[in-house]
Amino acid sequence: MEKAIKEIISTLLIILLTLAFYQGLKLVLHTDIPLVVVASGSMEPVFYRGDVVVLKGVKPEDIKVGDVVVYRSPLAKYPIIHRVREVRKVVIGGREKLCFVTWGDHNPVPDIYPTFNGVLDCVPGDAVEAKALLVIPKVGWISIKFRELLGLGG
C-alpha cells in the first residue's frame, strides 16, 4: 500500500512539474503555444512529422521573409507551421494590415486564408501566433500516436 501511494505521489509530482515547465515556457517565450508537434510532411526537409518545434511569440511587424511561423487557420484543426515567402499589406475590413504569403517547404502552392470578406492568398498578421526558434527531432511521435489512438488525427 505504501509503495502505491509513493507511485501516485511521484506521478502527480511529475505532472505538476511538467505543467509548471510548460507555463514557464509560455511566459519566457511570450506565446500561448510555446511548443508545436509537426503533424505533416509539408515542411520537409526542415521539419519532419513528429518533430517538436519550440516557438517564440512575435509581433507581425517583426516577421521577415524566410521566417517559419505558426498560425491558426479556420480551415485547420491544428496550428499550421509554414515559411514566410513574402510580406505585403492588404486591406481587411477597411483597415490596412500586414499579410504573409506562406507555404510549406515541401508544398507547391501558397496557403489560402478565408475571411468574412473573401479568401486571401496570404495569412493576416493577427492570425500568426509565433515563429520557430528551434526543433527537437522526433519527440512528438508520442503525441501523434496518442492522438491517433483517440481518433483525433495526427
XYZ file of C-alpha atoms in Angstrom, residues 8-150:
143
model
C 0.811 8.098 -7.090
C 2.624 10.990 -5.412
C 5.611 10.750 -7.767
C 3.290 10.615 -10.811
C 1.382 13.681 -9.593
C 4.674 15.469 -8.954
C 5.858 14.725 -12.495
C 2.571 16.032 -13.908
C 2.787 19.212 -11.814
C 6.419 19.822 -12.792
C 5.561 19.304 -16.477
C 2.680 21.788 -16.255
C 4.872 24.297 -14.414
C 7.606 23.903 -17.054
C 5.079 24.470 -19.861
C 3.643 27.548 -18.130
C 7.183 28.852 -17.646
C 7.887 28.394 -21.361
C 4.754 30.385 -22.181
C 5.988 33.268 -20.039
C 9.603 33.218 -21.211
C 8.793 32.794 -24.917
C 5.820 35.225 -24.918
C 3.364 32.870 -26.575
C 0.384 30.734 -25.582
C 1.772 27.882 -27.690
C 5.490 27.518 -26.939
C 5.663 24.019 -28.442
C 4.077 22.520 -31.535
C 4.284 18.972 -32.862
C 4.787 18.768 -36.622
C 1.875 16.659 -37.883
C 2.565 16.600 -41.636
C 5.411 16.466 -44.111
C 4.748 19.936 -45.542
C 7.983 21.400 -44.123
C 10.358 18.583 -45.086
C 13.350 18.534 -45.107
C 13.484 21.276 -42.419
C 10.940 19.696 -40.057
C 9.646 16.139 -40.185
C 6.432 14.628 -38.871
C 6.921 14.014 -35.149
C 9.406 16.826 -34.574
C 8.643 19.294 -31.779
C 9.272 22.932 -32.639
C 9.944 25.462 -29.883
C 8.184 28.738 -30.657
C 8.691 32.364 -29.684
C 5.952 34.984 -29.707
C 6.453 37.646 -32.356
C 4.776 40.872 -33.425
C 3.638 40.895 -37.067
C 5.951 43.830 -37.851
C 8.964 41.751 -36.733
C 8.258 38.881 -39.157
C 10.588 38.693 -42.157
C 10.736 36.700 -45.380
C 12.310 33.339 -44.567
C 10.904 33.107 -41.024
C 8.951 29.977 -40.173
C 5.721 30.976 -38.446
C 2.828 29.225 -36.753
C -0.677 30.455 -37.436
C -4.231 29.352 -36.834
C -6.484 28.882 -39.824
C -10.253 28.376 -39.863
C -9.526 25.566 -42.340
C -7.306 23.513 -39.999
C -7.846 21.679 -36.730
C -4.283 22.295 -35.527
C -1.872 25.239 -35.897
C -0.030 25.406 -39.230
C 3.745 25.876 -39.367
C 4.994 27.247 -42.714
C 7.654 29.564 -44.122
C 7.028 33.232 -44.964
C 7.755 33.852 -48.670
C 6.510 37.423 -48.989
C 5.291 40.211 -46.706
C 2.605 42.543 -48.026
C -0.075 44.913 -46.829
C -3.747 44.250 -47.500
C -6.983 45.961 -46.555
C -9.227 43.757 -44.413
C -12.481 45.174 -43.098
C -11.427 48.675 -44.094
C -8.104 48.503 -42.215
C -4.632 48.031 -43.646
C -2.868 45.002 -42.142
C 0.311 43.051 -42.673
C -0.273 39.797 -44.513
C 2.169 36.945 -45.076
C 2.385 34.711 -48.130
C 3.282 31.323 -46.649
C 3.639 27.728 -47.709
C 5.429 24.634 -46.581
C 8.898 23.986 -47.986
C 7.555 20.711 -49.427
C 4.335 22.263 -50.820
C 3.971 23.546 -54.391
C 1.481 26.378 -53.732
C 0.878 29.186 -51.207
C -1.567 28.842 -48.326
C -5.007 30.439 -48.537
C -6.821 32.096 -45.664
C -10.620 32.546 -45.541
C -12.074 35.733 -44.046
C -15.575 37.214 -43.846
C -14.544 39.417 -46.778
C -13.392 36.544 -49.005
C -10.383 34.264 -49.385
C -6.888 35.755 -49.098
C -3.753 34.377 -50.699
C -1.847 35.419 -47.571
C -2.137 34.965 -43.796
C -3.191 38.086 -41.844
C -0.722 39.189 -39.186
C -3.246 38.760 -36.388
C -3.543 35.033 -37.213
C 0.196 34.462 -36.643
C 0.883 33.228 -33.135
C 4.644 32.658 -33.075
C 7.763 31.877 -35.049
C 10.045 28.849 -34.924
C 13.030 29.091 -32.619
C 14.464 25.550 -32.650
C 13.492 21.958 -33.381
C 13.656 18.858 -31.192
C 13.600 15.863 -33.568
C 11.095 13.014 -33.204
C 9.949 13.772 -29.628
C 6.408 14.484 -30.820
C 5.749 10.963 -32.082
C 4.296 10.088 -28.670
C 1.728 12.864 -29.041
C 0.886 11.885 -32.633
C 0.377 8.203 -31.747
C -1.729 9.135 -28.700
C -3.986 11.403 -30.840
C -4.311 8.659 -33.451
C -5.311 6.132 -30.752
C -8.005 8.519 -29.530
